[in-house]
mmCIF file of C-alpha atoms in Angstrom:
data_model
loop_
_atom_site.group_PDB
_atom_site.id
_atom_site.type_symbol
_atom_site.label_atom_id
_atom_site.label_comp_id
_atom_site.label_asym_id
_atom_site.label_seq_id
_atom_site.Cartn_x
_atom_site.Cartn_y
_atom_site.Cartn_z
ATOM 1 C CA UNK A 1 -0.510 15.778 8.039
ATOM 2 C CA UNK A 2 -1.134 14.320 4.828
ATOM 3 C CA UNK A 3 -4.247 12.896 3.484
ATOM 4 C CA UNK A 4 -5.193 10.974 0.180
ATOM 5 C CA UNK A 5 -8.927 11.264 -1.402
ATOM 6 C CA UNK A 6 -9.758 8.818 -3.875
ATOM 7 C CA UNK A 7 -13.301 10.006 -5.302
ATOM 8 C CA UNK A 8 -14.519 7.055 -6.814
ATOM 9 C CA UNK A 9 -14.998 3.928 -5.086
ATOM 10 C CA UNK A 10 -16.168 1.723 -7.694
ATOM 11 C CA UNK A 11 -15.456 2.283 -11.423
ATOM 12 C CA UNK A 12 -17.463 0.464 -13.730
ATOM 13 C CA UNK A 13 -16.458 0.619 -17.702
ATOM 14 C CA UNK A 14 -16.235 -1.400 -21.055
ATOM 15 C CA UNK A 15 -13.584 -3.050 -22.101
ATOM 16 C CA UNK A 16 -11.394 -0.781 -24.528
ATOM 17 C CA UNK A 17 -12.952 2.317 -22.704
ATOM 18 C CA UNK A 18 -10.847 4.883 -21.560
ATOM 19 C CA UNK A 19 -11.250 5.176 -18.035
ATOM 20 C CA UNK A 20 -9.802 8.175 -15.168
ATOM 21 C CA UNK A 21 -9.329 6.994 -11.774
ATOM 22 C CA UNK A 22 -9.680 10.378 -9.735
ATOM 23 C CA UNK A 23 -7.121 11.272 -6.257
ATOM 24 C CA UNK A 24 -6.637 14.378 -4.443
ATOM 25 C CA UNK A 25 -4.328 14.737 -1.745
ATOM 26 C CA UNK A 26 -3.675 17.514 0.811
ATOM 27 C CA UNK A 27 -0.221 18.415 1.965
ATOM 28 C CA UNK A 28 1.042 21.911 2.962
ATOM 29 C CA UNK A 29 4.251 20.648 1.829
ATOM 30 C CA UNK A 30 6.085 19.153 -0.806
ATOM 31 C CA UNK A 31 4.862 15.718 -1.766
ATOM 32 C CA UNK A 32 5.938 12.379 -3.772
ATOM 33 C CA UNK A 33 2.427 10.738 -5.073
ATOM 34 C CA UNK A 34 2.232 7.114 -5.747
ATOM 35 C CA UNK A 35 -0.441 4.508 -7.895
ATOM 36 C CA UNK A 36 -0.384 0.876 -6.560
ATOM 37 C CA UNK A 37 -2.437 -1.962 -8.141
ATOM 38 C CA UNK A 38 -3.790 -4.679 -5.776
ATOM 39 C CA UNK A 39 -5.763 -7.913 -7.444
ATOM 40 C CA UNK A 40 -7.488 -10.092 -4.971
ATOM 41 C CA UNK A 41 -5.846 -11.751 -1.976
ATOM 42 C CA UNK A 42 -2.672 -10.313 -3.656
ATOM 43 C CA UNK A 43 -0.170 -7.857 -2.589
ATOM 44 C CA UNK A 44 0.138 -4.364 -4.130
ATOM 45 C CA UNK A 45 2.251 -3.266 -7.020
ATOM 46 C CA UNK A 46 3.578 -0.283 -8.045
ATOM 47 C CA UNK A 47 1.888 0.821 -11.250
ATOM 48 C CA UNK A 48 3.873 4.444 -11.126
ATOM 49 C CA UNK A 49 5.139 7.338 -8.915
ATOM 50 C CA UNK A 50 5.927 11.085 -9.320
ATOM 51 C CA UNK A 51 8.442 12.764 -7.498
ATOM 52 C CA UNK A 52 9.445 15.776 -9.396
ATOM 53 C CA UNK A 53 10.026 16.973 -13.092
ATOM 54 C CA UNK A 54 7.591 15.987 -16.463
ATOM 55 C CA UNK A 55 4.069 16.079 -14.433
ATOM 56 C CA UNK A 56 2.950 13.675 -16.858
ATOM 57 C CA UNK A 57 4.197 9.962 -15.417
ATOM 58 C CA UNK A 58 4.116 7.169 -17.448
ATOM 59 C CA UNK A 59 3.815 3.346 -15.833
ATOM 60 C CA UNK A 60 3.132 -0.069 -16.274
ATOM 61 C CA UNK A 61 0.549 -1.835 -18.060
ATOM 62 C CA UNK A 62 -0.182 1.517 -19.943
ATOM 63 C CA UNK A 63 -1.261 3.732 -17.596
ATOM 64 C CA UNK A 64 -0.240 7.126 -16.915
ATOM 65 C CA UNK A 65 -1.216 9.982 -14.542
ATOM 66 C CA UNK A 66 -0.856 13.653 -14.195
ATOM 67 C CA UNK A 67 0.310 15.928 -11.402
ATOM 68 C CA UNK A 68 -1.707 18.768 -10.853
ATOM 69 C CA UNK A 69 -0.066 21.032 -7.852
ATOM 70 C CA UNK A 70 -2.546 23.669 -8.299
ATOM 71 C CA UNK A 71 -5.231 21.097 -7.863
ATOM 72 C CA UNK A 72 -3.581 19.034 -5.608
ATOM 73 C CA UNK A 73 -4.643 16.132 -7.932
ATOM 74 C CA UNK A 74 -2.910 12.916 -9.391
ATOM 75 C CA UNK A 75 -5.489 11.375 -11.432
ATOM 76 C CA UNK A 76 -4.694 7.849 -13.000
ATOM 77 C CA UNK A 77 -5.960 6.990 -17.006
ATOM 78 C CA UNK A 78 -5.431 4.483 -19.000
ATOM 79 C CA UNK A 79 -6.843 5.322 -23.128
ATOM 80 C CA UNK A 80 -8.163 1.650 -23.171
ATOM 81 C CA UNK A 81 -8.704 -0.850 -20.874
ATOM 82 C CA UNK A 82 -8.668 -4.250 -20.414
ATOM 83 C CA UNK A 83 -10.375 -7.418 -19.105
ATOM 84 C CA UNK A 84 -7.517 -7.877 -16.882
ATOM 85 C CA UNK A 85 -6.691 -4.200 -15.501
ATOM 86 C CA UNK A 86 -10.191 -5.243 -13.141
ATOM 87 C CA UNK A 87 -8.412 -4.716 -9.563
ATOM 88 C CA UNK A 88 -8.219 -2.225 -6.919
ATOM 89 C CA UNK A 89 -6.063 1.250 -7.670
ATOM 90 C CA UNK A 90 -4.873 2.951 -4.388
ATOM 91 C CA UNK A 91 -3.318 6.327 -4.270
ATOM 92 C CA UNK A 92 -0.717 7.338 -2.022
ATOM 93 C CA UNK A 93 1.422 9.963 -0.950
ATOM 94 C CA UNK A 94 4.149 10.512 0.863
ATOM 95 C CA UNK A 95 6.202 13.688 2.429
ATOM 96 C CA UNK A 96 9.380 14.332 0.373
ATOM 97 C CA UNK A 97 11.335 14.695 3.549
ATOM 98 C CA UNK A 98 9.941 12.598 6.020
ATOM 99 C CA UNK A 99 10.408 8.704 6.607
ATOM 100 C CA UNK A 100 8.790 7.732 3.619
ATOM 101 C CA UNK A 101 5.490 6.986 5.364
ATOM 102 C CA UNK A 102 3.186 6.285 2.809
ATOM 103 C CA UNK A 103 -0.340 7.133 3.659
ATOM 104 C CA UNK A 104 -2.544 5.423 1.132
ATOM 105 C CA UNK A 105 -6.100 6.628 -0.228
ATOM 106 C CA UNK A 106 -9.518 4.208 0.701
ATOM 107 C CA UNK A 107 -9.264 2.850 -3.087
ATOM 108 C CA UNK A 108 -11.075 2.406 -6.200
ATOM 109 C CA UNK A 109 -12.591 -0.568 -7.380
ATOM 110 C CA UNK A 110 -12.330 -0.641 -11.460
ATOM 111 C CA UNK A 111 -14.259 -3.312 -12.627
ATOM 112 C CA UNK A 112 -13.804 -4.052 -16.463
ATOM 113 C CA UNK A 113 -16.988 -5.428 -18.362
ATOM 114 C CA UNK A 114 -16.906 -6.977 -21.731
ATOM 115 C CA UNK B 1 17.248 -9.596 -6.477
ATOM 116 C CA UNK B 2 15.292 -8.297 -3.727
ATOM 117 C CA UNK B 3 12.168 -10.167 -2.689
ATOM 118 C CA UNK B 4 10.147 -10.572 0.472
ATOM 119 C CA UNK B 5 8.570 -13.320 1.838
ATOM 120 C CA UNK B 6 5.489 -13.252 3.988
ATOM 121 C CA UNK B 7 3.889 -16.099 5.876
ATOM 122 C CA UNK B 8 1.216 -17.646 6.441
ATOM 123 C CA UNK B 9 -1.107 -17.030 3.587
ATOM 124 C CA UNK B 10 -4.523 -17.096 5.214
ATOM 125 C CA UNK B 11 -5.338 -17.646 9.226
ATOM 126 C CA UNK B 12 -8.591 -18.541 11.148
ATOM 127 C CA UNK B 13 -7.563 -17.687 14.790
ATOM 128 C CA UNK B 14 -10.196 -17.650 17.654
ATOM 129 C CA UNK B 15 -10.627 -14.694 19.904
ATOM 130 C CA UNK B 16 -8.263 -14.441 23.036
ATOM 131 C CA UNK B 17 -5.776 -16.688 21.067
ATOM 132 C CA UNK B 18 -2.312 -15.281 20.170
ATOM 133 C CA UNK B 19 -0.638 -14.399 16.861
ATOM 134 C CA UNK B 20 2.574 -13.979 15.205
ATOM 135 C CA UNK B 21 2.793 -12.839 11.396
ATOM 136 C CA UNK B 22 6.445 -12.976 10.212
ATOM 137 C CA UNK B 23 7.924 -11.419 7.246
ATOM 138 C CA UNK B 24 11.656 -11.458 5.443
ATOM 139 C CA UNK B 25 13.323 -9.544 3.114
ATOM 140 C CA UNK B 26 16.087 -11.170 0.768
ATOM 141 C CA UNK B 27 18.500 -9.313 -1.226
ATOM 142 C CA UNK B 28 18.730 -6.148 0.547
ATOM 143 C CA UNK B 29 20.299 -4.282 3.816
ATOM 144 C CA UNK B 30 19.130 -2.519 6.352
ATOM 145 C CA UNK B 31 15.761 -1.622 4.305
ATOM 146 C CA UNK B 32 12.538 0.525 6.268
ATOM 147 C CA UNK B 33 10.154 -2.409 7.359
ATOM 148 C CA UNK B 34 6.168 -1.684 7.814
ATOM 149 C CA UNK B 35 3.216 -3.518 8.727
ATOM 150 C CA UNK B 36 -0.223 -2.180 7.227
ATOM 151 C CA UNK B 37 -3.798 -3.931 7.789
ATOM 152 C CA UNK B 38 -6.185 -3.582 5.113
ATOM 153 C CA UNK B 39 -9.956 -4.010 6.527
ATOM 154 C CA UNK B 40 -12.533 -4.934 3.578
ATOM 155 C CA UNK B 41 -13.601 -1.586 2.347
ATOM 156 C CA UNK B 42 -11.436 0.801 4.372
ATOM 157 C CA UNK B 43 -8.151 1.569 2.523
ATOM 158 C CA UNK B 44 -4.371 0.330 3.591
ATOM 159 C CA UNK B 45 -3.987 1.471 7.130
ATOM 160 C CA UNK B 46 -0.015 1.999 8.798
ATOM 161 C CA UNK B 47 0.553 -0.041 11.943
ATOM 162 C CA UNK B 48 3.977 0.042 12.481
ATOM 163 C CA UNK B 49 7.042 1.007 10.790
ATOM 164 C CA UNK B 50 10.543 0.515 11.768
ATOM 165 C CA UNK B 51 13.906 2.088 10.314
ATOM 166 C CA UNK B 52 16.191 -0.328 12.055
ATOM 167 C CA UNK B 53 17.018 -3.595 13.865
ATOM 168 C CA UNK B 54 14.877 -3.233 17.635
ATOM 169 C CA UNK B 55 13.253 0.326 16.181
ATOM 170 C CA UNK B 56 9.645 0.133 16.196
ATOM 171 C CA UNK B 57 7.156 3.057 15.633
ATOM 172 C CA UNK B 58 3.653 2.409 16.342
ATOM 173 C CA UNK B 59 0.728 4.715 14.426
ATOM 174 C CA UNK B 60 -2.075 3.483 16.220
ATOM 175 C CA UNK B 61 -2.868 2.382 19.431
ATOM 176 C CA UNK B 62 -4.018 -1.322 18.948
ATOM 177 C CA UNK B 63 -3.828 -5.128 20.525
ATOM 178 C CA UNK B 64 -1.244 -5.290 18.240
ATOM 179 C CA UNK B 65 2.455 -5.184 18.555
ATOM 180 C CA UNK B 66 6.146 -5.712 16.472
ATOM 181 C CA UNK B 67 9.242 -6.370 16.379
ATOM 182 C CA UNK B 68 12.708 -6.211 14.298
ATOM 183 C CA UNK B 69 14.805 -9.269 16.049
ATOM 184 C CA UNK B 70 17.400 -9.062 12.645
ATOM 185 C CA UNK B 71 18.007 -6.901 10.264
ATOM 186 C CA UNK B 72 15.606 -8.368 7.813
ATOM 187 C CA UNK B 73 12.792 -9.817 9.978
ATOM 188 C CA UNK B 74 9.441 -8.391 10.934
ATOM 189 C CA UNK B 75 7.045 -9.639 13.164
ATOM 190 C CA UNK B 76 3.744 -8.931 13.983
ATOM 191 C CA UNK B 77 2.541 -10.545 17.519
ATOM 192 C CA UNK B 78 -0.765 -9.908 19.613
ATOM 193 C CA UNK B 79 -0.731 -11.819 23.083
ATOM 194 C CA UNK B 80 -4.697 -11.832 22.637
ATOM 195 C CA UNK B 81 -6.606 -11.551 19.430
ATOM 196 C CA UNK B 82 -10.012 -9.686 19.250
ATOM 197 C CA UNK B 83 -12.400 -10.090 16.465
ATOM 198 C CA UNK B 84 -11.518 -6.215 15.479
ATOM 199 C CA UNK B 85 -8.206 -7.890 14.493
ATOM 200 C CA UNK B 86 -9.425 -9.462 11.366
ATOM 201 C CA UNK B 87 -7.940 -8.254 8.044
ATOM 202 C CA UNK B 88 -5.343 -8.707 5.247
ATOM 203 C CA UNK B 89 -1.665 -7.936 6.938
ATOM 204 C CA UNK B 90 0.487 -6.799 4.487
ATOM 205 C CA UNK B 91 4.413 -6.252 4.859
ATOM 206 C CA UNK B 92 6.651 -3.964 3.134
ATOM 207 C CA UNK B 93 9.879 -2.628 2.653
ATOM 208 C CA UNK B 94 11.816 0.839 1.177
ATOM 209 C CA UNK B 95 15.167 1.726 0.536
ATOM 210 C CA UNK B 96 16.006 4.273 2.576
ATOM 211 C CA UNK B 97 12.543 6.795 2.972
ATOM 212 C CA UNK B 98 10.465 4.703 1.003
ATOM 213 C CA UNK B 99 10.780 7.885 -2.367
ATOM 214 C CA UNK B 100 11.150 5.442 -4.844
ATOM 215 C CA UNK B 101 8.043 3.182 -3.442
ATOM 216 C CA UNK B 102 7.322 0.401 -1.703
ATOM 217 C CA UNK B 103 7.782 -3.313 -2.540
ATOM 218 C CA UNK B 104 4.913 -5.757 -0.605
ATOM 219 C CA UNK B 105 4.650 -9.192 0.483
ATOM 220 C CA UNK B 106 1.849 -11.026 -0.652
ATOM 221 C CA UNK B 107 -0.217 -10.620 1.975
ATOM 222 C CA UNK B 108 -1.952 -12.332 5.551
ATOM 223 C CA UNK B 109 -5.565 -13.205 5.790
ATOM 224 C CA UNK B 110 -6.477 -13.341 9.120
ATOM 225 C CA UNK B 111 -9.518 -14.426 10.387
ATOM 226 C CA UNK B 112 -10.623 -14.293 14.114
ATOM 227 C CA UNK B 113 -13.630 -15.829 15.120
#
């Protein structure tokens, strides 16, 4: 089974910091990985996803991740943040040839001072 | 365009009451429905997912139950509600396997007291 591993679960940082929000996974096999962005009482939205080619991923609001097989990571960055990226990240993955069952990581807080 | 519509926004239900939680989906066919609970501090957890009109799979035993009465509808009931239940219900919906992501409703607060 799979398994997310988000090892941060608050993120404190400066506003137009760069900032990494860190997520392992664990799959023996092949996997499509997944950053949401929740702000309170809010729904999630999808900030970007990998599921094969360029392991660099570029999403919305200027953030970007990496896919790291040999590390089974998928760390999320942004070069400089703002007031208003402060909001939960969750990391998810999925198998690549199952139901699409997303299993999603326990979150990270990033909390953007000024 | 596809959007989804969940309802109510926020709930104070007392314990032993029941519930129902429904969510729509506009805009699309035949899309992979799923109910997660989020519990404050413990991640996105998958309660049910179904793949098609009266399919329902359940990923953890619970006083909770659903249903998929149309093609677009999903419905989260409990006959009796226990103070365990409290949480933010979200819906969702895929095309197909859910590979491209997920698209969520706005969310439930419930509250049992």
């Amino acid at each position: 089974a799979q398994s997310v591993t988000q090892l941060d679960s608050q993120v404190p940082v400066f506003e137009e910091a760069p900032v990494e929000l860190r997520c392992n996974y664990s799959s023996s096999v092949s996997v499509y990985l997944f950053w949401y962005v929740q702000y309170p009482n809010q729904g999630l939205q999808l900030l970007l996803k990998y599921l094969s080619g360029s392991t660099l991923v570029k999403g919305i609001n200027g953030f970007e991740a990496e896919f790291n097989k040999s590390q089974t990571s998928f760390h999320l960055r942004k070069p400089s943040v703002h007031i208003s990226d402060t909001a939960e990240y969750f990391c998810a993955v999925t198998r690549s040839s199952n139901t699409g069952k997303l299993i999603f990581g326990q979150g990270t807080t990033l909390q953007v001072k000024p | 365009s596809q959007t989804i519509h969940q309802w109510p926004a926020t709930l104070v239900q007392p314990v032993g009451s029941p519930l129902s939680l429904e969510c729509t989906v506009e805009g699309t066919s035949n899309p992979n429905l799923y109910w997660y609970r989020q519990a404050a501090g413990r991640g996105l957890q998958l309660l049910f997912y179904s793949v098609g009109i009266g399919q329902i799979s359940s990923e953890v035993p619970q006083n909770l139950s659903a249903s998929r009465p149309q093609d677009r509808q999903f419905i989260l009931s409990s006959k009796k509600l226990l103070l365990s239940d409290s949480g933010f219900y979200l819906c969702a919906w895929s095309v197909g396997r859910g590979h491209y992501g997920y698209t969520f409703g706005s969310g439930t607060r419930l509250t049992v007291v």
